[in-house]
Coordinates of C-alpha atoms and ligand atoms in Angstrom, one line a residue:
M765 CA 81.2 113.2 98.0
T766 CA 79.1 110.2 97.0
L767 CA 80.3 106.9 95.6
F768 CA 80.0 107.7 91.9
D769 CA 81.6 111.1 92.3
S770 CA 84.6 109.9 94.1
P771 CA 87.9 110.3 92.2
A772 CA 88.7 106.8 93.2
F773 CA 85.6 105.3 91.5
E774 CA 86.6 103.7 88.3
G775 CA 83.9 101.5 87.0
H776 CA 83.8 99.3 90.1
E777 CA 81.3 96.4 89.6
G778 CA 80.0 96.6 93.2
V779 CA 80.6 98.3 96.5
H780 CA 78.9 96.5 99.5
A781 CA 78.4 97.8 103.0
F782 CA 77.8 95.5 105.9
H783 CA 76.8 96.3 109.5
D784 CA 76.4 93.8 112.3
A785 CA 74.9 95.4 115.5
A786 CA 75.8 92.5 117.8
T787 CA 79.5 92.7 117.1
G788 CA 79.9 96.3 115.9
L789 CA 81.1 95.2 112.5
K790 CA 81.2 98.1 110.0
C791 CA 82.7 96.9 106.8
L792 CA 82.9 97.8 103.1
I793 CA 83.8 95.3 100.4
A794 CA 84.6 96.8 97.0
V795 CA 84.7 94.6 94.0
H796 CA 86.5 96.4 91.2
S797 CA 86.6 93.8 88.5
T798 CA 85.8 90.1 88.1
A799 CA 86.9 90.0 84.4
L800 CA 89.8 87.7 85.1
G801 CA 88.1 85.6 87.9
P802 CA 86.6 86.2 91.3
A803 CA 87.9 89.3 93.0
A804 CA 90.6 88.7 95.5
G805 CA 92.3 91.1 97.9
G806 CA 93.1 91.6 101.6
C807 CA 90.9 92.8 104.4
R808 CA 92.2 96.0 106.1
M809 CA 91.2 97.0 109.6
W810 CA 91.9 100.6 110.3
A811 CA 90.4 103.4 112.5
Y812 CA 89.3 105.5 109.6
P813 CA 88.3 109.0 110.8
T814 CA 85.2 109.0 108.6
A815 CA 83.2 106.5 106.5
E816 CA 84.1 108.6 103.5
A817 CA 87.8 107.9 104.1
A818 CA 87.1 104.2 104.4
L819 CA 85.1 104.2 101.1
E820 CA 87.9 106.0 99.4
D821 CA 90.5 103.5 100.6
A822 CA 88.3 100.5 99.6
L823 CA 87.8 102.0 96.1
R824 CA 91.5 102.7 95.6
L825 CA 92.7 99.5 97.1
S826 CA 90.3 97.3 95.1
R827 CA 91.3 98.9 91.8
A828 CA 94.9 98.4 92.7
M829 CA 94.1 94.7 93.3
S830 CA 92.7 94.4 89.8
Y831 CA 96.0 95.7 88.4
K832 CA 98.1 93.7 90.7
N833 CA 96.4 90.4 90.0
A834 CA 96.4 91.1 86.2
I835 CA 100.1 92.0 86.0
A836 CA 101.0 89.0 88.2
G837 CA 99.4 86.8 85.6
I838 CA 96.9 85.2 88.0
D839 CA 93.3 84.5 87.1
L840 CA 91.7 86.7 89.8
G841 CA 89.9 90.0 89.7
G842 CA 90.4 92.9 92.1
G843 CA 88.6 93.4 95.4
K844 CA 89.3 94.7 98.9
A845 CA 87.5 94.8 102.3
V846 CA 87.9 97.5 104.9
I847 CA 86.7 97.1 108.5
I848 CA 86.3 100.4 110.3
G849 CA 87.9 100.0 113.7
D850 CA 91.1 100.0 115.7
S851 CA 92.8 96.6 115.2
R852 CA 94.6 96.9 118.5
T853 CA 91.5 97.4 120.7
Q854 CA 88.4 96.4 118.8
K855 CA 89.2 92.9 117.4
T856 CA 87.0 90.0 118.6
P857 CA 86.4 86.5 117.2
A858 CA 82.7 87.4 116.8
L859 CA 83.6 90.5 114.7
F860 CA 85.6 88.3 112.3
E861 CA 82.8 85.7 112.2
A862 CA 80.4 88.5 111.2
F863 CA 83.0 89.5 108.5
G864 CA 82.9 85.9 107.3
R865 CA 79.1 86.1 106.9
A866 CA 79.5 89.3 104.9
V867 CA 82.0 87.6 102.6
E868 CA 79.7 84.7 102.2
D869 CA 76.8 87.1 101.2
L870 CA 78.8 87.8 98.0
C871 CA 78.6 84.2 97.0
G872 CA 82.2 83.8 95.9
R873 CA 82.5 87.1 94.0
Y874 CA 85.2 88.1 96.5
W875 CA 88.0 86.1 98.3
A876 CA 89.3 87.7 101.4
A877 CA 92.9 87.5 102.8
E878 CA 95.0 89.5 105.3
D879 CA 96.0 93.2 105.0
V880 CA 97.0 95.9 107.5
G881 CA 95.6 95.1 110.9
V882 CA 94.4 91.6 110.1
S883 CA 96.3 88.3 110.7
P884 CA 95.7 84.6 109.8
A885 CA 94.5 84.1 113.4
D886 CA 91.7 86.6 112.8
L887 CA 90.7 85.1 109.5
I888 CA 90.2 81.6 111.0
H889 CA 87.0 83.0 112.6
A890 CA 85.8 84.4 109.2
R891 CA 86.5 81.0 107.6
R892 CA 84.0 79.3 109.8
F893 CA 81.3 81.2 107.9
S894 CA 82.7 81.4 104.4
R895 CA 85.0 79.2 102.3
H896 CA 86.1 82.3 100.4
V897 CA 88.7 83.2 102.9
A898 CA 92.4 82.4 102.2
G899 CA 95.8 83.1 103.6
L900 CA 95.1 80.7 106.4
E901 CA 97.2 78.1 108.3
G902 CA 96.6 74.5 109.3
H903 CA 95.0 72.8 106.3
P904 CA 96.7 71.1 103.3
A905 CA 95.8 73.9 100.9
A906 CA 96.7 76.6 103.3
S907 CA 99.3 79.2 102.3
G908 CA 99.8 81.0 105.6
D909 CA 100.6 84.6 106.1
P910 CA 101.4 86.2 102.7
S911 CA 103.7 88.8 104.2
P912 CA 107.0 86.8 103.9
V913 CA 106.4 86.3 100.2
T914 CA 105.5 89.9 99.7
A915 CA 108.6 91.0 101.6
D916 CA 110.7 88.6 99.5
G917 CA 109.4 90.1 96.2
V918 CA 110.0 93.6 97.6
F919 CA 113.5 92.7 98.6
R920 CA 114.3 91.3 95.1
G921 CA 112.6 94.3 93.5
I922 CA 114.8 96.7 95.5
E923 CA 117.9 94.8 94.5
L924 CA 116.9 95.2 90.9
C925 CA 116.2 98.9 91.1
V926 CA 119.4 99.6 93.0
R927 CA 121.4 97.7 90.3
R928 CA 119.7 99.9 87.6
A929 CA 119.8 103.2 89.4
L930 CA 123.1 103.0 91.2
G931 CA 124.9 100.1 89.4
R932 CA 125.6 98.5 92.8
K933 CA 124.6 95.6 95.0
L934 CA 122.8 96.3 98.3
D935 CA 125.9 96.1 100.4
G936 CA 126.5 99.6 102.0
V937 CA 123.4 101.1 100.4
T938 CA 121.1 103.0 102.8
V939 CA 117.4 102.2 102.7
A940 CA 114.8 104.3 104.6
I941 CA 111.8 102.1 105.5
Q942 CA 108.5 103.8 106.4
G943 CA 106.4 101.2 108.5
V944 CA 108.0 98.1 110.0
G945 CA 104.9 95.9 110.4
H946 CA 104.6 92.5 108.8
V947 CA 106.2 93.4 105.4
G948 CA 108.5 96.3 106.5
G949 CA 109.9 94.3 109.4
L950 CA 110.7 91.2 107.3
L951 CA 112.1 93.5 104.6
A952 CA 114.4 95.2 107.1
E953 CA 115.9 91.8 108.2
R954 CA 116.5 90.7 104.5
L955 CA 118.1 94.1 103.7
H956 CA 120.3 93.9 106.9
R957 CA 121.5 90.4 105.9
A958 CA 122.4 91.8 102.5
G959 CA 124.6 94.5 104.1
A960 CA 122.3 97.4 103.6
K961 CA 122.2 100.2 106.2
L962 CA 118.8 101.0 107.5
I963 CA 116.8 104.0 108.7
V964 CA 113.4 103.1 110.0
T965 CA 110.2 104.6 111.4
D966 CA 106.8 103.5 112.6
V967 CA 104.0 105.2 114.4
H968 CA 104.0 102.1 116.7
A969 CA 107.0 102.5 119.0
Q970 CA 107.3 98.9 120.0
A971 CA 107.5 97.6 116.4
V972 CA 110.2 100.0 115.5
D973 CA 112.3 99.3 118.6
E974 CA 112.2 95.5 117.9
V975 CA 113.4 96.0 114.4
A976 CA 116.2 98.4 115.5
R977 CA 117.3 95.8 118.0
R978 CA 117.4 93.0 115.4
T979 CA 119.0 95.0 112.6
G980 CA 120.9 97.9 114.1
A981 CA 118.7 100.3 112.2
K982 CA 118.7 104.0 113.0
V983 CA 115.2 105.1 114.2
V984 CA 113.7 108.4 113.2
A985 CA 110.3 110.0 113.9
P986 CA 107.5 109.3 111.4
G987 CA 107.6 112.7 109.9
A988 CA 111.4 112.7 109.5
I989 CA 111.7 109.6 107.3
F990 CA 111.2 111.8 104.2
D991 CA 114.3 113.7 105.0
A992 CA 116.5 110.6 105.6
E993 CA 119.9 110.6 103.9
A994 CA 119.1 107.3 102.0
E995 CA 119.5 106.1 98.5
V996 CA 116.3 104.0 98.6
F997 CA 112.9 105.0 100.1
A998 CA 110.8 102.0 100.9
P999 CA 107.2 102.9 101.8
C1000 CA 105.8 99.9 103.8
A1001 CA 103.0 101.6 105.8
L1002 CA 99.7 103.0 104.3
G1003 CA 99.1 104.7 101.0
G1004 CA 100.0 108.2 99.8
A1005 CA 103.6 108.2 101.1
V1006 CA 104.9 110.0 97.9
S1007 CA 103.1 113.3 97.6
A1008 CA 103.6 116.9 96.5
E1009 CA 104.7 117.6 100.0
T1010 CA 107.1 114.7 100.6
L1011 CA 108.7 114.2 97.1
P1012 CA 110.8 117.4 97.2
R1013 CA 112.2 116.2 100.5
L1014 CA 113.3 112.8 99.3
R1015 CA 117.0 112.3 98.5
A1016 CA 116.4 108.7 97.3
K1017 CA 117.3 107.6 93.8
V1018 CA 115.0 104.6 94.1
I1019 CA 111.4 104.4 95.5
A1020 CA 110.5 100.7 96.0
G1021 CA 108.4 99.3 98.9
G1022 CA 105.6 97.1 99.9
A1023 CA 102.8 99.6 100.6
N1024 CA 99.8 99.8 98.3
N1025 CA 98.9 103.1 96.6
Q1026 CA 102.2 104.8 97.3
L1027 CA 101.7 107.7 94.9
A1028 CA 99.2 110.2 96.3
D1029 CA 98.0 110.8 92.8
P1030 CA 99.0 110.0 89.2
E1031 CA 100.6 113.4 88.7
I1032 CA 103.1 112.7 91.4
G1033 CA 104.2 109.6 89.5
R1034 CA 105.2 111.9 86.6
A1035 CA 107.1 114.2 89.0
V1036 CA 109.0 111.1 90.3
F1037 CA 109.9 110.2 86.8
A1038 CA 111.0 113.8 85.9
R1039 CA 113.3 113.7 88.9
G1040 CA 115.1 110.7 87.5
I1041 CA 114.0 108.4 90.3
V1042 CA 113.6 104.7 89.6
Y1043 CA 110.2 103.9 90.9
A1044 CA 109.0 100.2 91.2
P1045 CA 105.2 100.5 90.7
D1046 CA 103.7 99.4 94.0
F1047 CA 101.2 96.9 92.6
V1048 CA 104.0 95.1 90.7
I1049 CA 106.7 94.9 93.3
N1050 CA 104.3 93.9 96.1
G1051 CA 102.4 91.2 94.2
G1052 CA 104.1 88.2 96.0
G1053 CA 101.5 88.1 98.8
I1054 CA 98.5 87.8 96.5
I1055 CA 100.3 85.2 94.4
N1056 CA 100.7 83.2 97.6
V1057 CA 97.0 83.6 98.4
A1058 CA 96.2 82.7 94.8
G1059 CA 98.2 79.5 95.4
E1060 CA 95.8 78.6 98.2
I1061 CA 92.7 79.4 96.2
R1062 CA 94.0 77.3 93.3
A1063 CA 94.7 74.4 95.7
L1064 CA 91.3 74.6 97.3
E1065 CA 89.5 74.7 93.9
R1066 CA 91.5 71.7 92.6
E1067 CA 91.2 69.9 96.0
E1068 CA 95.0 69.6 96.1
G1069 CA 97.7 70.6 98.6
F1070 CA 99.4 74.0 98.5
D1071 CA 102.2 74.0 95.9
P1072 CA 105.0 76.4 96.9
A1073 CA 106.8 75.7 93.5
W1074 CA 103.8 77.2 91.6
V1075 CA 104.1 80.4 93.8
G1076 CA 107.9 80.5 93.3
D1077 CA 107.5 80.4 89.5
K1078 CA 104.9 83.2 89.5
V1079 CA 107.0 85.4 91.8
A1080 CA 110.0 84.9 89.5
M1081 CA 107.8 85.8 86.5
L1082 CA 106.7 88.9 88.4
M1083 CA 110.3 90.0 88.9
R1084 CA 110.8 89.7 85.1
T1085 CA 107.7 91.7 84.5
L1086 CA 109.1 94.4 86.8
E1087 CA 112.3 94.5 84.8
Q1088 CA 110.2 94.8 81.6
V1089 CA 108.3 97.7 83.0
L1090 CA 111.5 99.5 84.0
D1091 CA 113.1 98.7 80.6
R1092 CA 110.0 100.2 78.8
S1093 CA 109.9 103.2 81.1
Q1094 CA 113.5 104.0 80.1
A1095 CA 113.2 103.2 76.4
E1096 CA 109.9 105.1 76.0
A1097 CA 110.8 107.9 78.4
R1098 CA 107.5 107.5 80.3
P1099 CA 106.8 106.9 84.0
A1100 CA 106.9 103.3 85.1
H1101 CA 103.5 103.3 86.8
E1102 CA 101.8 104.4 83.6
I1103 CA 103.4 101.5 81.7
A1104 CA 102.4 99.0 84.4
I1105 CA 98.8 100.2 84.5
E1106 CA 98.6 99.9 80.7
M1107 CA 99.9 96.4 80.8
A1108 CA 97.5 95.4 83.5
R1109 CA 94.5 97.1 81.8
A1110 CA 95.3 95.3 78.5
R1111 CA 95.1 91.9 80.2
I1112 CA 91.8 92.8 82.0
E1113 CA 90.3 94.3 78.7
A1114 CA 91.3 91.1 76.8
A1115 CA 89.5 89.0 79.4
R1116 CA 86.5 91.2 79.3
R1117 CA 86.2 90.9 75.5
V1118 CA 86.4 87.1 75.8
Ligands
NAD1444 P1 101.1 96.0 109.1 O1 99.9 96.6 109.7 O2 101.7 94.8 109.6 O3 102.3 97.2 109.0 C1 102.1 98.5 108.7 C2 102.9 99.3 109.7 O4 102.9 100.7 109.3 C3 102.4 99.3 111.1 O5 103.4 98.9 112.0 C4 101.9 100.7 111.4 O6 102.1 101.1 112.7 C5 102.8 101.5 110.4 N1 102.4 102.8 110.0 C6 101.1 103.2 109.7 N2 101.1 104.5 109.4 C7 102.4 104.9 109.5 C8 103.0 106.2 109.3 N3 102.3 107.3 108.9 N4 104.3 106.3 109.5 C9 105.0 105.2 109.9 N5 104.5 104.0 110.1 C10 103.2 103.9 109.9 O7 100.8 95.9 107.5 P2 101.6 95.0 106.4 O8 100.9 93.8 106.2 O9 103.1 95.0 106.8 O10 101.4 95.9 105.1 C11 102.1 97.1 104.9 C12 101.7 97.7 103.6 O11 102.0 96.7 102.5 C13 100.3 98.1 103.4 O12 100.1 99.2 102.6 C14 99.7 96.8 102.8 O13 98.5 97.1 102.1 C15 100.8 96.5 101.8 N6 100.8 95.1 101.4 C16 100.9 94.1 102.3 C17 100.9 92.8 101.9 C18 101.1 91.6 102.8 O14 101.4 90.5 102.3 N7 101.0 91.8 104.1 C19 100.9 92.5 100.5 C20 100.8 93.5 99.6 C21 100.7 94.8 100.0

């Protein structure tokens, strides 16, 4: 497979590969669209088995960022960086400095932030070489780790979906969470405080044990989460959690979580809808984090301090958008993700015409 043949290639404006021999950096930065503004999206560090898998992820994730930023009503395009490597063993300050130089090579067409395997502490090193790095701590415009805002939006989105699908509050509802890292871990705590019962899994044993200790969650093996007796399935790990293999096993009436690219392919979204499951499109429900990052970019560009109220208003608007998407899905008898993609594309196309 080459770049232009990839099923994940969809008119991307640019895909950039960077290598730094001294630090071992191997990184791809995909810019899907800059129609609404400079592309923005997290940097993921993952031990991809092949360069092809990394390319596929960068293409899919950057396209999802275009949709996410568009539907969140922020003036940023879609982009994503992937660093090929194991974040638990291969991270060094020098590697992230080299990543910062790569970001700077794009002259502001791409703003980087955190994603899986990358934290604000890593990005500080990148920031030394590029001002186009956000989601940082320790300066007046800084917005910090976006994960708490993402988890807050996902929690509110789950509440909304449960109300629609089950006519209930979260108290006593069972939620199965796949992946209890930054977002999944915080989500588990919020759900626990709201009285939900939890079933959790993670490939990282320590993470899952800590969450179980704090929340009383039942722990299951990674492969068993799809068979969990739960009303809600919350994918909070990597992409593709809902597939032709896993969907028939799910008992949930709601699929709503923080992960990007939850549907293995668009067909599966139609199958989810046909089964009567309320699905919160991933790039809508998990938009809180990028809104927080956008708050930092906005503050930097205006040379102002970070304004949490601006972020709060945008997240509240995003929750209303999620409700609109679900209303339309019901009224038009069409899958929610198709409606959300249409809405996002319409905003991008309108900006392109201007
Ligand atoms: P993270 O790295 O902190 O957590 C991901 C967790 O998933 C890790 O603990 C990992 O061990 C686990 N995991 C990976 N594969 C798994 C599998 N097959 N089964 C079970 N567990 C598995 O990352 P995060 O920041 O919490 O992000 C989680 C997801 O949410 C990602 O898809 C990310 O792109 C998306 N997301 C995150 C943010 C954010 O603000 N952090 C914003 C939007 C979307």
